[in-house]
Amino acid sequence: SRLGNVCVRAGVRDMSFHKAEGLSEKDIVPMQNSDTVILVVEDEILIRMDAVDQLGALGYRLIEAANGQEALDALSDGSAINILFTDVHMPGDLDGVMLAREVSQRRPEIGIIVTSGRASLSTDSLPEGSRFYPKPYVSATVHTAIQEMLASSD
């Protein structure tokens, strides 16, 4: 379904990709993941679709945004969001690092994962508790990070 320019998708299980990534059925626990909502922010549509497919196959519910402003709009509409998964380089006035800082200030309970195929970031440049993964990232590594963030927020 769509919320303005923000797309919301429910996770669909497709184990074929994850078997190639080294994940088995027991690693995924889709019933547990189905309550988790991830805001995926990526301006490159094909990369965003790939990230959404990977995370959706793990059973997560997803909200998509093409830039930082769309992501803030999704946060402002009261959506239950557990994890922000954002690219660094995006069009507009708000890049992924600025978005991560803004989300951390507004909603400190949200776990933050930042990715980039062009930049390498230190944890010092991100809000406390955030994770950075260079592209291409490994689905199993991102899944583990999400599970750790969710466990620490309980």
Coordinates of C-alpha atoms in Angstrom, one line a residue:
S1 CA 0.0 0.0 0.0
R2 CA 1.1 3.6 -0.4
L3 CA 1.3 6.5 2.0
G4 CA 1.9 9.5 -0.2
N5 CA 5.2 8.8 -1.8
V6 CA 6.1 6.2 0.8
C7 CA 5.4 2.6 0.0
V8 CA 4.6 0.0 2.7
R9 CA 5.1 -3.7 2.1
A10 CA 4.5 -6.8 4.1
G11 CA 7.3 -9.3 4.1
V12 CA 7.1 -12.2 1.7
R13 CA 9.1 -15.4 2.3
D14 CA 11.4 -16.4 -0.4
M15 CA 14.2 -18.6 0.9
S16 CA 16.1 -18.9 -2.4
F17 CA 18.1 -15.7 -1.9
H18 CA 18.8 -16.4 1.7
K19 CA 20.1 -19.9 1.1
A20 CA 22.7 -18.4 -1.2
E21 CA 23.5 -15.9 1.6
G22 CA 24.1 -18.8 4.1
L23 CA 20.8 -18.4 6.0
S24 CA 18.6 -21.3 6.9
E25 CA 15.0 -21.4 7.9
K26 CA 16.0 -21.5 11.6
D27 CA 18.1 -18.3 11.2
I28 CA 15.1 -16.3 10.0
V29 CA 12.3 -16.8 12.5
P30 CA 9.7 -15.0 10.3
M31 CA 6.9 -15.0 12.9
Q32 CA 9.1 -13.0 15.3
N33 CA 10.2 -10.6 12.5
S34 CA 6.6 -9.9 11.3
D35 CA 6.1 -7.4 14.0
T36 CA 9.2 -5.5 13.1
V37 CA 8.9 -2.5 10.8
I38 CA 11.9 -1.3 8.9
L39 CA 12.0 2.1 7.1
V40 CA 14.2 1.6 4.0
V41 CA 15.6 4.9 2.6
E42 CA 17.3 4.6 -0.8
D43 CA 17.1 6.9 -3.8
E44 CA 18.2 4.3 -6.3
I45 CA 15.0 2.4 -7.1
L46 CA 16.7 -0.9 -8.1
I47 CA 18.9 -0.9 -5.0
R48 CA 15.9 0.0 -2.8
M49 CA 13.8 -2.9 -4.4
D50 CA 16.7 -5.3 -3.7
A51 CA 17.0 -4.2 -0.1
V52 CA 13.2 -4.5 0.3
D53 CA 13.2 -7.9 -1.3
Q54 CA 16.0 -9.2 1.0
L55 CA 14.4 -7.8 4.2
G56 CA 10.9 -8.8 3.2
A57 CA 12.0 -12.3 2.6
L58 CA 13.3 -12.3 6.2
G59 CA 9.7 -11.6 7.3
Y60 CA 10.1 -7.9 8.2
R61 CA 7.4 -5.3 7.4
L62 CA 8.7 -2.5 5.3
I63 CA 8.2 1.2 4.6
E64 CA 10.0 2.6 1.6
A65 CA 11.2 6.2 1.1
A66 CA 13.2 7.6 -1.8
N67 CA 14.9 10.4 0.2
G68 CA 15.5 11.8 3.7
Q69 CA 12.4 14.1 3.6
E70 CA 10.1 11.2 2.7
A71 CA 11.6 9.2 5.6
L72 CA 10.9 12.1 8.0
D73 CA 7.4 12.3 6.7
A74 CA 6.9 8.6 7.4
L75 CA 8.2 9.1 10.9
S76 CA 6.0 12.1 11.5
D77 CA 2.8 10.3 10.5
G78 CA 3.0 8.2 13.6
S79 CA 4.1 5.0 11.9
A80 CA 5.5 2.3 14.2
I81 CA 9.0 2.0 13.0
N82 CA 11.7 -0.1 14.7
I83 CA 14.7 0.2 12.4
L84 CA 15.9 2.9 10.0
F85 CA 17.9 1.3 7.1
T86 CA 19.4 4.2 5.0
D87 CA 21.8 5.0 2.3
V88 CA 24.2 7.8 2.8
H89 CA 24.1 9.7 -0.6
M90 CA 20.6 10.9 -1.5
P91 CA 19.2 13.9 -3.3
G92 CA 17.9 16.8 -1.3
D93 CA 19.1 18.7 1.7
L94 CA 19.2 15.6 4.0
D95 CA 21.7 12.9 3.4
G96 CA 21.7 9.5 5.3
V97 CA 24.0 10.6 8.0
M98 CA 21.9 13.7 8.8
L99 CA 18.8 11.6 8.6
A100 CA 20.3 9.1 11.1
R101 CA 21.1 12.0 13.5
E102 CA 17.6 13.5 13.1
V103 CA 15.9 10.1 13.7
S104 CA 18.1 9.4 16.7
Q105 CA 17.1 12.8 18.3
R106 CA 13.4 12.4 17.4
R107 CA 12.9 8.7 18.1
P108 CA 15.9 7.3 20.0
E109 CA 14.2 3.9 20.3
I110 CA 14.7 3.3 16.6
G111 CA 17.7 1.2 15.6
I112 CA 19.8 2.8 12.8
I113 CA 21.7 1.0 10.0
V114 CA 23.6 3.2 7.5
T115 CA 24.9 1.8 4.2
S116 CA 27.0 3.2 1.3
G117 CA 28.7 2.0 -1.8
R118 CA 30.8 5.2 -2.0
A119 CA 31.6 6.3 1.6
S120 CA 33.2 4.6 4.5
L121 CA 32.0 5.9 7.8
S122 CA 33.4 5.5 11.3
T123 CA 31.0 4.9 14.1
D124 CA 32.1 8.3 15.5
S125 CA 30.2 10.0 12.6
L126 CA 26.9 8.2 13.4
P127 CA 24.5 8.3 16.4
E128 CA 25.4 6.0 19.3
G129 CA 24.4 2.4 18.7
S130 CA 24.2 2.9 14.9
R131 CA 25.8 0.4 12.5
F132 CA 27.5 1.1 9.2
Y133 CA 27.8 -1.5 6.4
P134 CA 29.5 -0.9 3.0
K135 CA 27.7 -2.0 -0.1
P136 CA 27.4 -4.7 -1.1
Y137 CA 26.4 -5.9 2.4
V138 CA 25.7 -9.4 3.4
S139 CA 22.1 -10.1 4.2
A140 CA 23.0 -12.4 7.1
T141 CA 25.1 -9.6 8.7
V142 CA 22.3 -7.0 8.4
H143 CA 19.8 -9.5 9.8
T144 CA 22.0 -10.2 12.8
A145 CA 22.4 -6.5 13.4
I146 CA 18.7 -5.9 13.3
Q147 CA 18.1 -8.8 15.7
E148 CA 20.7 -7.4 18.1
M149 CA 19.2 -3.9 17.9
L150 CA 15.7 -5.3 18.6
A151 CA 17.0 -7.3 21.5
S152 CA 18.7 -4.3 23.1
S153 CA 15.6 -2.2 22.8
D154 CA 13.5 -4.7 24.9

